[in-house]
Structures are given as C-alpha cells and as structure tokens.
Coordinates of C-alpha atoms in Angstrom, one line a residue:
X1 CA 73.8 -7.5 -47.9
X2 CA 75.1 -3.9 -47.7
X3 CA 73.1 -1.5 -49.8
X4 CA 74.8 1.9 -50.4
X5 CA 73.4 4.6 -52.5
X6 CA 73.3 8.4 -52.9
X7 CA 70.1 10.4 -52.8
X8 CA 68.5 13.7 -51.8
X9 CA 66.5 13.3 -48.7
X10 CA 62.9 14.6 -48.5
X11 CA 61.7 15.3 -45.0
X12 CA 58.0 15.7 -44.3
X13 CA 56.9 17.5 -41.1
X14 CA 53.4 17.4 -39.7
X15 CA 52.6 20.9 -40.8
X16 CA 55.6 21.9 -43.0
X17 CA 57.0 20.3 -46.1
X18 CA 60.6 21.2 -46.8
X19 CA 63.4 19.7 -48.8
X20 CA 66.8 19.5 -47.1
X21 CA 69.3 19.0 -49.9
X22 CA 72.0 16.6 -48.8
X23 CA 73.9 14.1 -51.0
X24 CA 74.5 11.3 -48.6
X25 CA 76.1 7.9 -48.5
X26 CA 73.5 5.6 -47.1
X27 CA 74.2 2.4 -45.2
X28 CA 71.5 -0.1 -43.9
X29 CA 68.0 0.1 -45.1
X30 CA 66.6 3.3 -43.5
X31 CA 69.6 5.0 -41.9
X32 CA 72.0 7.9 -42.3
X33 CA 75.3 8.7 -40.7
X34 CA 74.6 11.4 -38.2
X35 CA 77.7 13.5 -38.8
X36 CA 77.3 13.4 -42.6
X37 CA 73.8 14.5 -42.5
X38 CA 73.8 17.1 -39.8
X39 CA 77.0 18.8 -40.9
X40 CA 75.5 19.3 -44.3
X41 CA 72.4 20.6 -42.6
X42 CA 74.5 23.3 -40.8
X43 CA 75.0 21.7 -37.4
X44 CA 78.2 21.3 -35.5
X45 CA 78.6 17.6 -34.6
X46 CA 80.6 16.4 -31.6
X47 CA 80.9 13.0 -29.7
X48 CA 80.7 12.7 -25.9
X49 CA 82.9 9.6 -25.3
X50 CA 82.0 9.4 -21.6
X51 CA 78.2 9.6 -22.1
X52 CA 78.3 7.7 -25.4
X53 CA 76.3 10.4 -27.0
X54 CA 76.1 12.6 -30.1
X55 CA 76.0 16.4 -29.5
X56 CA 74.5 18.7 -32.1
X57 CA 74.7 22.5 -32.0
X58 CA 72.9 24.8 -34.4
X59 CA 70.8 27.9 -34.6
X60 CA 67.6 26.0 -33.8
X61 CA 69.0 24.5 -30.6
X62 CA 71.4 22.1 -28.9
X63 CA 70.6 18.4 -29.1
X64 CA 72.0 15.4 -27.2
X65 CA 71.3 11.9 -28.4
X66 CA 72.5 8.9 -26.3
X67 CA 73.2 5.6 -28.0
X68 CA 70.3 3.2 -27.4
X69 CA 68.1 5.7 -25.6
X70 CA 64.4 6.0 -26.4
X71 CA 64.5 9.8 -26.0
X72 CA 66.7 12.7 -27.0
X73 CA 67.4 16.0 -25.2
X74 CA 66.9 19.5 -26.8
X75 CA 67.9 22.5 -24.7
X76 CA 67.3 20.6 -21.5
X77 CA 63.9 19.2 -22.5
X78 CA 63.4 15.5 -23.3
X79 CA 61.5 14.2 -26.4
X80 CA 60.6 10.7 -27.4
X81 CA 62.8 8.9 -29.9
X82 CA 61.0 5.7 -31.1
X83 CA 64.1 4.3 -32.9
X84 CA 67.4 4.8 -31.1
X85 CA 70.8 5.9 -32.2
X86 CA 73.1 3.0 -33.0
X87 CA 76.8 2.5 -33.8
X88 CA 77.8 0.9 -37.2
X89 CA 81.5 0.4 -37.9
X90 CA 82.4 3.0 -35.2
X91 CA 80.0 5.6 -36.7
X92 CA 76.7 6.9 -35.3
X93 CA 73.7 6.0 -37.4
X94 CA 70.1 7.2 -37.1
X95 CA 67.1 5.9 -39.1
X96 CA 65.2 8.4 -41.2
X97 CA 62.1 8.3 -39.0
X98 CA 64.3 9.3 -36.1
X99 CA 65.6 12.3 -38.1
X100 CA 62.0 13.3 -38.6
X101 CA 61.3 13.1 -34.9
X102 CA 64.2 15.4 -34.1
X103 CA 63.3 17.9 -36.9
X104 CA 59.8 18.0 -35.5
X105 CA 61.2 19.9 -32.5
X106 CA 63.2 22.4 -34.6
X107 CA 62.2 25.6 -36.3
X108 CA 63.4 24.1 -39.6
X109 CA 62.3 26.9 -41.9
X110 CA 64.8 29.2 -40.2
X111 CA 67.6 26.6 -40.4
X112 CA 67.4 25.0 -43.8
X113 CA 67.5 26.4 -47.2
X114 CA 64.9 24.9 -49.6
X115 CA 66.7 23.6 -52.7
X116 CA 66.2 21.0 -55.3
X117 CA 68.3 18.5 -57.0
X118 CA 68.5 16.5 -60.2
X119 CA 65.7 14.0 -60.5
X120 CA 68.3 11.3 -61.3
X121 CA 69.9 11.7 -57.9
X122 CA 66.7 11.1 -56.1
X123 CA 66.4 7.4 -56.3
X124 CA 68.6 4.6 -57.6
X125 CA 69.7 1.2 -56.2
X126 CA 73.1 -0.4 -56.6
X127 CA 73.5 -4.0 -55.9
X128 CA 75.9 -6.9 -56.5
X129 CA 73.9 -8.2 -59.3
X130 CA 71.2 -7.1 -61.8
X131 CA 68.8 -9.7 -60.3
X132 CA 69.3 -8.4 -56.8
X133 CA 68.7 -4.8 -58.0
X134 CA 65.5 -5.8 -59.8
X135 CA 64.3 -7.6 -56.6
X136 CA 64.9 -4.5 -54.5
X137 CA 63.0 -2.3 -56.9
X138 CA 60.1 -4.7 -57.1
X139 CA 60.0 -4.9 -53.3
X140 CA 59.9 -1.1 -53.0
X141 CA 57.1 -0.8 -55.6
X142 CA 55.1 -3.5 -53.8
X143 CA 55.7 -1.7 -50.5
X144 CA 54.5 1.6 -51.9
X145 CA 51.5 0.0 -53.6
X146 CA 50.4 -1.7 -50.3
X147 CA 51.0 1.5 -48.4
X148 CA 48.7 3.4 -50.8
X149 CA 46.0 0.7 -50.4
X150 CA 46.2 1.0 -46.6
X151 CA 46.7 4.7 -46.2
X152 CA 45.3 6.7 -49.1
X153 CA 41.7 7.7 -48.4
X154 CA 40.5 6.6 -51.8
X155 CA 40.9 3.0 -50.7
X156 CA 39.3 3.1 -47.2
X157 CA 37.4 6.3 -46.4
X158 CA 33.8 5.3 -46.1
X159 CA 32.4 8.8 -45.3
X160 CA 28.9 9.4 -46.6
X161 CA 28.8 12.9 -48.1
X162 CA 26.9 14.8 -50.7
X163 CA 28.4 14.1 -54.1
X164 CA 27.5 16.5 -57.0
X165 CA 25.6 15.2 -60.0
X166 CA 28.6 15.9 -62.3
X167 CA 30.7 13.3 -60.4
X168 CA 27.9 10.7 -60.7
X169 CA 27.0 11.3 -64.4
X170 CA 23.5 12.5 -63.3
X171 CA 21.6 15.7 -63.2
X172 CA 21.2 15.8 -59.4
X173 CA 23.6 15.0 -56.7
X174 CA 23.0 12.6 -53.8
X175 CA 24.4 11.4 -50.5
X176 CA 26.7 8.5 -51.1
X177 CA 29.9 6.8 -49.8
X178 CA 32.4 8.7 -51.7
X179 CA 34.8 5.9 -52.4
X180 CA 32.0 3.8 -53.9
X181 CA 31.1 6.1 -56.8
X182 CA 32.1 4.7 -60.2
X183 CA 34.8 7.3 -60.7
X184 CA 36.6 6.4 -57.5
X185 CA 36.5 2.7 -58.4
X186 CA 38.0 3.4 -61.8
X187 CA 40.8 5.5 -60.3
X188 CA 41.7 2.8 -57.8
X189 CA 41.7 0.1 -60.5
X190 CA 43.8 2.2 -62.8
X191 CA 46.4 2.9 -60.1
X192 CA 46.8 -0.8 -59.1
X193 CA 47.0 -1.9 -62.7
X194 CA 49.8 0.7 -63.3
X195 CA 51.8 -0.6 -60.4
X196 CA 51.4 -4.2 -61.5
X197 CA 52.6 -3.3 -65.0
X198 CA 55.6 -1.3 -63.6
X199 CA 56.6 -4.1 -61.2
X200 CA 56.6 -6.6 -64.1
X201 CA 58.7 -4.2 -66.3
X202 CA 61.4 -3.5 -63.7
X203 CA 64.0 -5.8 -65.4
X204 CA 63.7 -3.8 -68.7
X205 CA 63.8 -0.3 -67.1
X206 CA 66.6 2.0 -65.8
X207 CA 66.4 3.5 -62.3
X208 CA 65.3 6.8 -63.9
X209 CA 62.6 5.1 -65.9
X210 CA 61.3 3.3 -62.8
X211 CA 61.2 6.7 -60.9
X212 CA 59.2 8.2 -63.8
X213 CA 56.9 5.1 -63.8
X214 CA 56.4 5.4 -60.1
X215 CA 55.2 9.0 -60.4
X216 CA 53.0 8.0 -63.4
X217 CA 51.4 5.2 -61.5
X218 CA 50.5 7.5 -58.6
X219 CA 49.1 10.1 -61.1
X220 CA 46.2 7.7 -61.8
X221 CA 44.6 8.7 -58.5
X222 CA 44.3 12.2 -59.9
X223 CA 45.1 13.7 -56.5
X224 CA 47.4 16.7 -56.8
X225 CA 48.2 16.5 -53.1
X226 CA 49.9 13.2 -53.8
X227 CA 53.2 13.1 -55.6
X228 CA 56.0 10.7 -55.1
X229 CA 58.5 13.5 -55.6
X230 CA 58.2 17.2 -54.5
X231 CA 57.0 19.4 -57.3
X232 CA 60.2 21.5 -57.0
X233 CA 62.2 18.5 -58.2
X234 CA 59.9 18.1 -61.2
X235 CA 60.7 21.7 -62.1
X236 CA 64.4 20.8 -62.0
X237 CA 67.3 23.1 -61.3
X238 CA 68.6 22.8 -64.9
X239 CA 66.4 24.8 -67.1
X240 CA 66.1 26.5 -70.5
X241 CA 66.5 30.2 -70.3
X242 CA 62.8 30.8 -71.3
X243 CA 59.5 31.5 -69.6
X244 CA 56.0 30.5 -70.5
X245 CA 52.6 31.1 -68.8
X246 CA 49.1 30.0 -69.6
X247 CA 46.6 32.7 -70.3
X248 CA 42.8 32.4 -70.9
X249 CA 40.4 34.3 -73.0
X250 CA 39.4 33.8 -76.7
X251 CA 43.1 33.3 -77.6
X252 CA 43.9 31.1 -74.6
X253 CA 47.1 29.0 -74.5
X254 CA 50.7 28.9 -73.4
X255 CA 52.5 32.1 -74.3
X256 CA 56.2 33.0 -74.5
X257 CA 56.6 35.8 -72.0
X258 CA 60.4 35.8 -71.4
X259 CA 63.4 34.8 -73.4
X260 CA 66.9 35.6 -74.5
X261 CA 67.1 38.6 -76.7
X262 CA 68.1 36.6 -79.7
X263 CA 64.6 35.1 -79.7
X264 CA 62.7 38.3 -78.8
X265 CA 60.8 38.2 -82.2
X266 CA 58.7 35.3 -80.7
X267 CA 57.6 37.2 -77.5
X268 CA 53.8 37.1 -76.9
X269 CA 53.5 34.2 -79.4
X270 CA 51.5 31.2 -78.4
X271 CA 52.9 27.6 -78.5
X272 CA 51.3 25.3 -81.1
X273 CA 53.9 22.4 -80.9
X274 CA 57.1 21.3 -79.2
X275 CA 59.4 19.2 -81.2
X276 CA 56.6 18.8 -83.7
X277 CA 54.3 17.4 -81.0
X278 CA 51.0 19.3 -80.9
X279 CA 50.5 21.2 -77.6
X280 CA 47.3 19.2 -77.0
X281 CA 49.2 16.0 -77.0
X282 CA 51.9 17.6 -74.7
X283 CA 49.1 18.4 -72.2
X284 CA 47.9 14.8 -72.4
X285 CA 51.3 13.4 -71.7
X286 CA 51.8 15.8 -68.8
X287 CA 48.5 14.8 -67.3
X288 CA 49.5 11.1 -67.4
X289 CA 52.8 11.8 -65.5
X290 CA 51.9 14.5 -62.9
X291 CA 49.2 14.1 -60.3
X292 CA 46.6 16.6 -61.6
X293 CA 42.9 17.1 -61.0
X294 CA 41.3 19.0 -63.9
X295 CA 42.1 21.0 -67.1
X296 CA 42.7 24.2 -65.1
X297 CA 45.3 22.4 -63.0
X298 CA 47.1 21.1 -66.1
X299 CA 47.3 24.5 -67.7
X300 CA 48.8 26.2 -64.6
X301 CA 51.3 23.5 -63.8
X302 CA 52.5 22.8 -67.3
X303 CA 53.1 26.5 -67.9
X304 CA 55.4 26.4 -64.9
X305 CA 57.6 23.6 -66.1
X306 CA 57.9 24.1 -69.8
X307 CA 61.4 25.6 -69.1
X308 CA 62.5 22.4 -67.4
X309 CA 64.9 20.2 -69.4
X310 CA 64.0 17.3 -67.2
X311 CA 60.3 17.7 -67.8
X312 CA 60.8 18.1 -71.5
X313 CA 62.8 14.9 -71.6
X314 CA 60.2 13.0 -69.5
X315 CA 57.5 14.1 -72.0
X316 CA 59.6 13.1 -75.0
X317 CA 60.2 16.7 -76.1
X318 CA 64.0 17.0 -75.9
X319 CA 66.2 15.0 -78.3
X320 CA 70.0 15.3 -78.3
X321 CA 69.8 18.3 -76.0
X322 CA 67.6 20.2 -78.4
X323 CA 64.0 21.4 -78.2
X324 CA 62.2 23.4 -80.9
X325 CA 59.1 25.4 -80.0
X326 CA 56.6 26.2 -82.8
X327 CA 54.7 29.4 -82.0
X328 CA 52.0 31.5 -83.8
X329 CA 50.5 34.9 -83.5
X330 CA 47.8 36.6 -85.7
X331 CA 48.4 34.0 -88.4
X332 CA 52.2 34.3 -88.3
X333 CA 54.2 31.2 -87.4
X334 CA 57.8 31.1 -86.1
X335 CA 60.2 28.6 -84.5
X336 CA 62.9 28.9 -81.9
X337 CA 65.3 26.1 -81.1
X338 CA 67.1 25.9 -77.7
X339 CA 70.1 23.7 -77.1
X340 CA 72.4 23.0 -74.2
X341 CA 74.0 26.4 -74.8
X342 CA 70.7 28.0 -73.6
X343 CA 70.6 26.0 -70.3
X344 CA 70.9 27.6 -66.9
X345 CA 71.2 26.3 -63.4
X346 CA 68.3 27.8 -61.5
X347 CA 70.2 29.0 -58.5
X348 CA 73.1 30.5 -60.2
X349 CA 73.5 34.2 -61.1
X350 CA 73.1 34.5 -64.9
X351 CA 74.8 37.1 -67.1
X352 CA 72.5 36.8 -70.1
X353 CA 70.3 39.3 -72.0
X354 CA 66.9 38.1 -70.9
X355 CA 63.8 40.2 -71.8
X356 CA 60.1 39.9 -71.0
X357 CA 57.0 41.0 -72.9
X358 CA 55.7 43.0 -70.0
X359 CA 55.5 46.8 -70.0
X360 CA 57.6 48.6 -67.4
X361 CA 56.0 49.0 -64.1
X362 CA 54.9 46.9 -61.1
X363 CA 53.1 43.6 -61.6
X364 CA 49.6 43.3 -60.2
X365 CA 49.7 42.1 -56.6
X366 CA 48.5 38.5 -57.4
X367 CA 51.3 38.0 -59.9
X368 CA 54.1 39.5 -57.7
X369 CA 55.1 36.1 -56.3
X370 CA 57.7 37.5 -53.9
X371 CA 56.6 35.5 -50.9
X372 CA 54.6 38.4 -49.6
X373 CA 50.9 38.8 -49.0
X374 CA 49.6 42.3 -48.6
X375 CA 46.6 44.6 -48.4
X376 CA 45.8 48.0 -49.8
X377 CA 42.9 50.4 -49.2
X378 CA 41.6 52.3 -52.3
X379 CA 40.3 55.3 -50.5
X380 CA 38.6 56.9 -53.5
X381 CA 36.6 53.7 -54.0
X382 CA 36.1 52.6 -50.4
X383 CA 37.7 49.3 -51.4
X384 CA 39.9 47.2 -49.1
X385 CA 42.0 44.7 -51.1
X386 CA 43.6 41.8 -49.2
X387 CA 45.9 39.4 -51.0
X388 CA 46.5 36.0 -49.5
X389 CA 49.2 33.9 -51.2
X390 CA 48.9 30.9 -48.9
X391 CA 46.8 30.0 -45.8
X392 CA 49.8 29.5 -43.6
X393 CA 49.0 31.0 -40.1
X394 CA 52.5 30.9 -38.7
X395 CA 51.7 33.5 -36.1
X396 CA 48.8 31.4 -34.9
X397 CA 51.3 28.6 -34.1
X398 CA 54.3 30.7 -32.9
X399 CA 52.1 33.0 -30.8
X400 CA 50.7 30.0 -28.9
X401 CA 54.3 28.7 -28.3
X402 CA 55.3 32.0 -26.9
X403 CA 52.2 32.3 -24.7
X404 CA 52.8 28.9 -23.1
X405 CA 56.6 29.5 -22.8
X406 CA 55.9 32.7 -20.8
X407 CA 53.1 31.0 -18.7
X408 CA 50.4 33.4 -19.9
X409 CA 46.7 32.6 -20.0
X410 CA 45.9 34.8 -23.0
X411 CA 47.6 36.7 -25.8
X412 CA 46.6 40.0 -24.2
X413 CA 48.9 39.3 -21.3
X414 CA 51.9 39.1 -23.6
X415 CA 51.1 41.8 -26.1
X416 CA 54.4 43.6 -25.4
X417 CA 56.3 40.4 -25.9
X418 CA 54.5 39.7 -29.1
X419 CA 55.3 43.1 -30.5
X420 CA 58.9 42.7 -29.6
X421 CA 59.1 39.2 -31.2
X422 CA 57.5 40.5 -34.4
X423 CA 59.9 43.5 -34.5
X424 CA 62.8 41.1 -34.1
X425 CA 61.5 38.8 -36.8
X426 CA 61.0 35.9 -34.4
X427 CA 57.3 35.7 -35.4
X428 CA 56.2 36.1 -39.0
X429 CA 52.8 37.6 -39.9
X430 CA 49.8 35.8 -41.1
X431 CA 49.7 38.5 -43.8
X432 CA 52.9 40.4 -44.5
X433 CA 51.9 43.8 -45.7
X434 CA 53.9 46.6 -47.4
X435 CA 57.0 47.8 -45.7
X436 CA 55.3 50.7 -43.9
X437 CA 52.8 48.4 -42.2
X438 CA 53.7 46.0 -39.4
X439 CA 52.9 42.3 -39.6
X440 CA 49.8 40.7 -38.2
X441 CA 49.2 38.5 -35.3
X442 CA 46.2 37.0 -33.5
X443 CA 45.2 38.8 -30.4
X444 CA 43.0 37.6 -27.5
X445 CA 41.7 34.1 -26.9
X446 CA 39.2 34.6 -29.7
X447 CA 42.1 35.0 -32.2
X448 CA 40.9 38.5 -33.2
X449 CA 42.6 39.7 -36.3
X450 CA 44.9 42.6 -35.4
X451 CA 48.1 44.5 -36.3
X452 CA 51.3 45.6 -34.7
X453 CA 51.0 49.2 -35.8
X454 CA 48.5 52.0 -35.5
X455 CA 46.9 51.2 -38.8
X456 CA 46.1 47.9 -40.4
X457 CA 43.1 46.0 -41.5
X458 CA 41.1 46.6 -38.4
X459 CA 42.2 50.2 -38.3
X460 CA 41.1 50.8 -41.9
X461 CA 37.7 49.2 -41.2
X462 CA 37.3 51.2 -38.0
X463 CA 38.5 54.6 -39.3
X464 CA 37.2 54.6 -42.8
X465 CA 34.0 54.1 -44.7
X466 CA 34.9 50.7 -46.2
X467 CA 32.3 50.0 -48.9
X468 CA 33.7 46.8 -50.4
X469 CA 36.3 44.1 -49.5
X470 CA 38.2 41.9 -51.9
X471 CA 40.0 38.7 -50.6
X472 CA 42.3 37.5 -53.4
X473 CA 43.2 33.8 -53.4
X474 CA 44.5 33.5 -56.9
X475 CA 47.7 31.4 -57.2
X476 CA 47.1 30.4 -53.6
X477 CA 48.7 27.1 -52.8
X478 CA 46.5 26.4 -49.8
X479 CA 47.3 25.5 -46.2
X480 CA 45.0 25.6 -43.2
X481 CA 42.0 27.8 -43.7
X482 CA 40.4 27.5 -40.3
X483 CA 42.3 30.4 -38.6
X484 CA 41.3 32.7 -41.4
X485 CA 37.6 32.2 -41.0
X486 CA 37.6 35.0 -38.4
X487 CA 38.9 37.3 -41.1
X488 CA 36.2 36.1 -43.6
X489 CA 33.5 36.7 -41.0
X490 CA 34.9 40.1 -40.2
X491 CA 34.8 41.0 -43.9
X492 CA 31.3 39.8 -44.3
X493 CA 30.1 41.7 -41.2
X494 CA 31.8 44.9 -42.5
X495 CA 30.2 45.4 -45.9
X496 CA 26.7 45.1 -47.2
X497 CA 25.3 42.4 -49.5
X498 CA 27.1 42.2 -52.9
X499 CA 30.1 44.1 -51.7
X500 CA 32.3 41.2 -50.6
X501 CA 34.4 39.5 -53.3
X502 CA 36.6 36.5 -53.4
X503 CA 39.1 36.0 -56.3
X504 CA 40.0 32.6 -57.6
X505 CA 41.8 31.1 -60.7
X506 CA 43.4 27.9 -61.9
X507 CA 46.2 28.3 -59.4
X508 CA 43.8 28.3 -56.4
X509 CA 44.3 25.0 -54.6
X510 CA 43.3 23.1 -51.5
X511 CA 42.4 25.5 -48.7
X512 CA 41.8 28.2 -51.2
X513 CA 39.0 26.1 -52.6
X514 CA 37.4 25.3 -49.2
X515 CA 37.8 29.0 -48.3
X516 CA 35.9 29.8 -51.5
X517 CA 33.1 27.6 -50.2
X518 CA 33.1 29.4 -46.9
X519 CA 33.1 32.8 -48.6
X520 CA 30.2 31.8 -50.8
X521 CA 28.3 30.7 -47.8
X522 CA 29.0 34.2 -46.3
X523 CA 27.5 35.8 -49.4
X524 CA 30.7 36.7 -51.2
X525 CA 30.7 37.2 -55.0
X526 CA 33.2 34.7 -56.4
X527 CA 35.1 36.3 -59.3
X528 CA 37.8 34.9 -61.7
X529 CA 38.4 31.5 -63.3
X530 CA 37.6 27.9 -62.2
X531 CA 40.0 26.5 -59.6
X532 CA 42.7 23.9 -60.3
X533 CA 41.6 21.9 -57.3
X534 CA 38.6 19.6 -57.1
X535 CA 36.1 20.5 -54.4
X536 CA 36.3 17.0 -52.9
X537 CA 39.9 16.0 -52.4
X538 CA 42.4 14.1 -50.2
X539 CA 44.8 16.7 -48.8
X540 CA 44.6 16.2 -45.0
X541 CA 47.3 14.2 -43.2
X542 CA 45.7 12.4 -40.3
X543 CA 46.7 9.4 -38.1
X544 CA 50.3 10.4 -37.6
X545 CA 52.0 7.5 -35.8
X546 CA 49.3 4.9 -36.3
X547 CA 48.6 2.3 -39.0
X548 CA 47.5 5.0 -41.4
X549 CA 50.5 7.3 -40.8
X550 CA 50.9 9.2 -44.1
X551 CA 54.7 8.9 -44.1
X552 CA 56.2 5.9 -45.8
X553 CA 59.9 5.1 -46.3
X554 CA 60.8 2.7 -49.0
X555 CA 63.3 0.1 -47.8
X556 CA 65.8 0.1 -50.6
X557 CA 65.5 3.3 -52.7
X558 CA 65.1 5.2 -49.4
X559 CA 62.4 7.4 -50.8
X560 CA 60.4 9.4 -48.2
X561 CA 56.8 9.7 -49.4
X562 CA 53.8 11.4 -48.0
X563 CA 50.4 9.9 -48.7
X564 CA 47.3 12.1 -48.2
X565 CA 44.8 10.0 -46.3
X566 CA 41.7 11.9 -45.3
X567 CA 38.8 13.2 -47.3
X568 CA 38.4 17.0 -47.3
X569 CA 35.4 18.7 -48.6
X570 CA 33.9 20.5 -45.6
X571 CA 36.6 22.5 -44.0
X572 CA 34.3 25.5 -44.3
X573 CA 32.0 24.0 -41.6
X574 CA 33.9 25.9 -39.0
X575 CA 32.6 29.2 -40.4
X576 CA 29.5 29.1 -38.2
X577 CA 27.5 26.8 -35.9
X578 CA 24.5 26.7 -38.3
X579 CA 26.5 25.8 -41.4
X580 CA 25.6 22.5 -43.0
X581 CA 28.2 22.0 -45.7
X582 CA 26.4 19.2 -47.5
X583 CA 23.1 21.1 -47.6
X584 CA 25.0 24.2 -48.8
X585 CA 26.8 22.2 -51.5
X586 CA 23.5 20.7 -52.6
X587 CA 21.9 24.0 -53.3
X588 CA 24.9 25.9 -54.5
X589 CA 24.6 26.6 -58.3
X590 CA 28.4 26.6 -58.9
X591 CA 29.4 23.7 -56.7
X592 CA 30.6 20.6 -58.6
X593 CA 33.2 18.0 -58.1
X594 CA 35.8 18.8 -60.8
X595 CA 36.3 22.5 -59.9
X596 CA 34.8 25.4 -58.1
X597 CA 33.4 27.9 -60.6
X598 CA 33.0 31.7 -60.1
X599 CA 29.9 33.7 -60.1
X600 CA 31.5 36.1 -62.5
X601 CA 33.9 34.6 -65.0
X602 CA 36.8 36.9 -65.9
X603 CA 39.9 35.5 -67.6
X604 CA 43.4 36.8 -67.3
X605 CA 44.7 37.2 -70.9
X606 CA 48.0 37.9 -72.5
X607 CA 46.9 41.5 -73.1
X608 CA 46.4 41.9 -69.4
X609 CA 49.9 40.5 -68.8
X610 CA 51.5 42.8 -71.3
X611 CA 49.8 45.9 -69.9
X612 CA 50.3 45.0 -66.2
X613 CA 46.6 45.1 -65.5
X614 CA 44.4 43.1 -63.2
X615 CA 41.0 42.5 -64.9
X616 CA 39.4 41.3 -61.7
X617 CA 40.3 44.2 -59.6
X618 CA 39.4 46.5 -62.5
X619 CA 36.0 44.9 -62.6
X620 CA 35.3 45.5 -59.0
X621 CA 36.6 49.1 -59.1
X622 CA 34.7 49.9 -62.3
X623 CA 31.5 48.5 -60.8
X624 CA 31.1 51.5 -58.6
X625 CA 27.4 50.9 -58.3
X626 CA 28.3 49.3 -55.0
X627 CA 28.9 52.8 -53.6
X628 CA 25.3 53.5 -54.2
X629 CA 24.1 50.3 -52.5
X630 CA 23.3 48.4 -55.7
X631 CA 23.6 44.6 -55.4
X632 CA 25.7 42.9 -58.1
X633 CA 23.4 41.0 -60.5
X634 CA 26.0 39.1 -62.6

C-alpha cells in the first residue's frame, strides 16, 4: 500500500549533524524523489537519457548516479552506493540511506543552511484507515524500541570501569560493569516500560501526541546525547518575543532578561510560576520530556526554550494561545501575559521594540555566542585567555584532506597552500580569533598548534612573560577533544603550578567534560559551576555500517534517528602515555557520576549579567598572587 507523507528530513553525518529543511512528498517506505529533494537543497538536477543517470550540479561538486549501480561518481571519483537509484512511476527515487552516503562526500556545511521546522511537520502517518495508521505507528515504535536495545550502549556495553560511589549509593567507588549498576538497570526498565505503554496507547493518541510520547520514552535513559528530534526543533521557529536565562547564586532562578517594551517593568524579575504552575513543577515536566542528565542540564536547557510556544504547549503551559508568567523581585510580584500577538517567527526580521536588562557594552566572551571562539592576552596581568565554544577541529580534518590531495607527506610541505586556503576561507580555524588575528591550523606531523599570522597563541607565549592561562569551556557543546590535548599540554608546560585554569558551567557538555578531566590531570584549577553533562555518558557513535550502526530510519514515519552507542568516560587518556583514567577518577576529590564539580565554585548571577561582568575571569585577574608565584589554595 502506498504511504505518502510530508516531513522535514534529518540527516546525520559521521562527524557532523545538520538539518536540511525540505518539505517532501514521500513515496515507498524509505525513499525520496531525487529531483524534489536535491532542488530544494540547492542543486541543479538533470537526466541523462542515454546513460540512464541522474546528474547533480552544485557548489560542493558534480554527482552522477546511474540507475541500478552500486556506486556513484563525484567529480570523476567513484564512491560506493549500497542501495541503488530506482525508477518509480517514471521518477528517480533514492532511499534515505543512499542520500546519507552521497552527503558523506560533500562539504555539507558550506552547502546547506541549518534551519528548523514545526514539530508537527516532523512525523505523521496517513493511511487508508485508522486501523492501518495505528498499525504503522505501532510498528515504528517497536522498531525504535528494538533498535535502542540492540544499539544503545546502556543495553549492551559490558565495559568494566571505575564507577564513583555516588552512582552506587556508597561512600567509595569500585570497578564494575557499568550497565550492571542498579541505576542503569532502572533506566533500561523505565525506558522499555514507557515504550510498551506508548505502543498500547497509539489508538487514543494523535500523531503529535505520539511524537511527544516517543521523545518522552527516550528521555528515560537520561542521556542528553540521545534525542529523537534535534534540539533546534524543540526550540521551535515560532516563539514568544521574550528571553529568559537561568542564573545561580543566592537568588538563583530563571530571570526575564529581554522583552517587549510594554513589559519592561518585569525585567530582571525571577519566574515563580507559568500559567499558575510553580516553576519547580515546570522543571519536573521538562525533565520528563527532554533527555537530560542532571539539575544543571535542566536549568540551562529550560532557560533556552521558555520562549518556545511549542515547548510551552508540550509542558501544558499555553492555553488558548495565551501564557501568563508570574515573576517576583525583592518581595514584589508581577504578571505578564503573552498571546499570539506576541509571537514571532524566529528567522524573520522583527520590527518590535525589544529591550534587554543588560547595561550597554560588550558581553563577556563566554556569553557572546556569535559562533566565534577567541583569545586575548591581558598584558598587565600576564594572563592568556582562550575561549573555546566547541571542540570542533575542522582544520584538523580539512588540512589532512588538502595534504593528501596535493600528495604531501607533511603539513610543513604545504604551508603556503594552507595559508592561501585559510585566507580564501576554504579552511576554517580551530579557534577563530578577533578580526586582527588570523585563524589557526595544525602544523607539522605532530599537529603543533600554530597561527597564520605573526602573532597568535604560540607567539604570545614565546614573546611574552605568560604567567597564567585560562581555557574557557563554559557553554561548550562538546565535539572531539583529542586534537586539543596538544593545546592543553602546551598550556600546562607554559605556566607554573596553580596558574592554569579551566572554566566550566552547566552548559559544558560532552567533550568539555572529558577535557575538564584532562585539564585536572594536568594540574589545572577548575573554576565555575558544575557541568550539565555526566562524567560517564554515551556520546560516541561507533560501528557505522554494522549491526550497531547508530543510524536508524523508521519505516513508516520516515524519522531518521541517531542512537549513541558507546560508553565514554576516558577520552582524556590520550593526554599522556602514563595516564590511567580509572586510577585518576578514583583519587580525584571532585569526580562523581552526575556532574563534574569545580575546585573553585563561582556562580554567574543576574547582577553579573546586568553589569556585563565575568566573575570567573575577574576572580583569576584579582588573584594576582600568581604573579608572585603563590599557589592557589582554594
């Protein structure tokens, strides 16, 4: 039976997650019409009648796909295609997994704009009868449940590792098979029970409710690397014109930091309830829906989506297109009510009077989320500050490609070509510094950290008396930390004991946490707030193409889902040949399962936000004792 539906396709690359927004008419179980998809993705699509082939032309290359062939051609080079192109009703059709294989050869980030769509467009099934629709949904849910059992590490990873006492309910940790600890058993049981209940309830639920239930079922694993839908979709493109952020300190909570001028009287007020639901219950509902790992994760993520009309609806906080926020400050209480008249579409230019509570001036570097990482040398203090927003070593990848393309044996042989590629923007830097400093790349076979201009990190270290170094990983979404260990080691070798600092907070995830372990091993003083990521987590995607391939495509709703499948707790082991991560974790006073805690706890408060100040950087600068060689004792 023909099954036609419209959805937004989510494509998962081996090292890159992106969302190509394309409303498509789907035919057959896993397939898309080639012309419909690639034209919306920006390609010119032609048909070669004589060769019986589809021709694609775009900025990322020219592709030729012959009907029935087990390979495709890109710019004269052939690549495997495990599922061939077919013709359906005189139209060329490719399965989604074949689309992934083709995209794996493209520089997709330069080709596709990242965008999001309405959650209700993501997944729904149309059928000739309600019974058939229910059967399809139940089959999809059973398929996903079995895929999770087979592929998610929580169900099969029998690695014996050191588990902290807090994860065992004991004072001391011990070596144990991670998936056998009581907590892991409970998470698995809760997940399977949630899927069973959802499958039984399919006849009584709408497509939208089933999609919400699917995400809620997955959330029982408490793995923030595993979400059925990309987080951008959860944020939604239809939002209330309002901005909240969670701040810590004695008056910690969710604060109103931006709003239409008509509600400016409530700026800097803290939420106590939404539609009369206390904020504590709102947090509980959110944690049951999203895949979250600890209270710090919940605070950061919820603060990011309180503007979302979709999220407010999912959490039962938007009735009849209206949401009322109750806020308080210094004993004063106020309410603001937002309706559909206050909604905006995220990607449209708005002509509203929107004001924020911040004083005029530049934001601190760690809050200036402009897609740029940077560094700065405070000469008066001898302090080198390096901000890393994400561990995404694109140069490490692209530089290797260029080296092999030119037939070089080392990066030093193609230094001029690297500089030219950087200048032209063909290679992006590991750290993109201010405009007057060139981007970074890895130089020499040892991947020595270097810069394209006469001054950079190495130049600062070599030409100045660097007394202290800060590596800032707050609001760092993670990535691959291994290529950055060279930078960590360089920083540790440059300064004396007690003068190396690593900043973390509730927005530090994944590689930012394993990097914190590496930095702690190197003797760094960990400063800030506990991380939003557990120290033991499933975030690595391994076994691509085998029975544990993390990519799953549901047969009827056509959802493309990525299932983390490998335990990660010791990425820092590459920091040195003598590093034993389990032994280190066993002795570390701040290592625990649920979060990674700092040596020095400093919380970012609403007052810091208002005054554009960074309390962590101020702490390091004010502790000028390091200039006199005094080791930190806090």
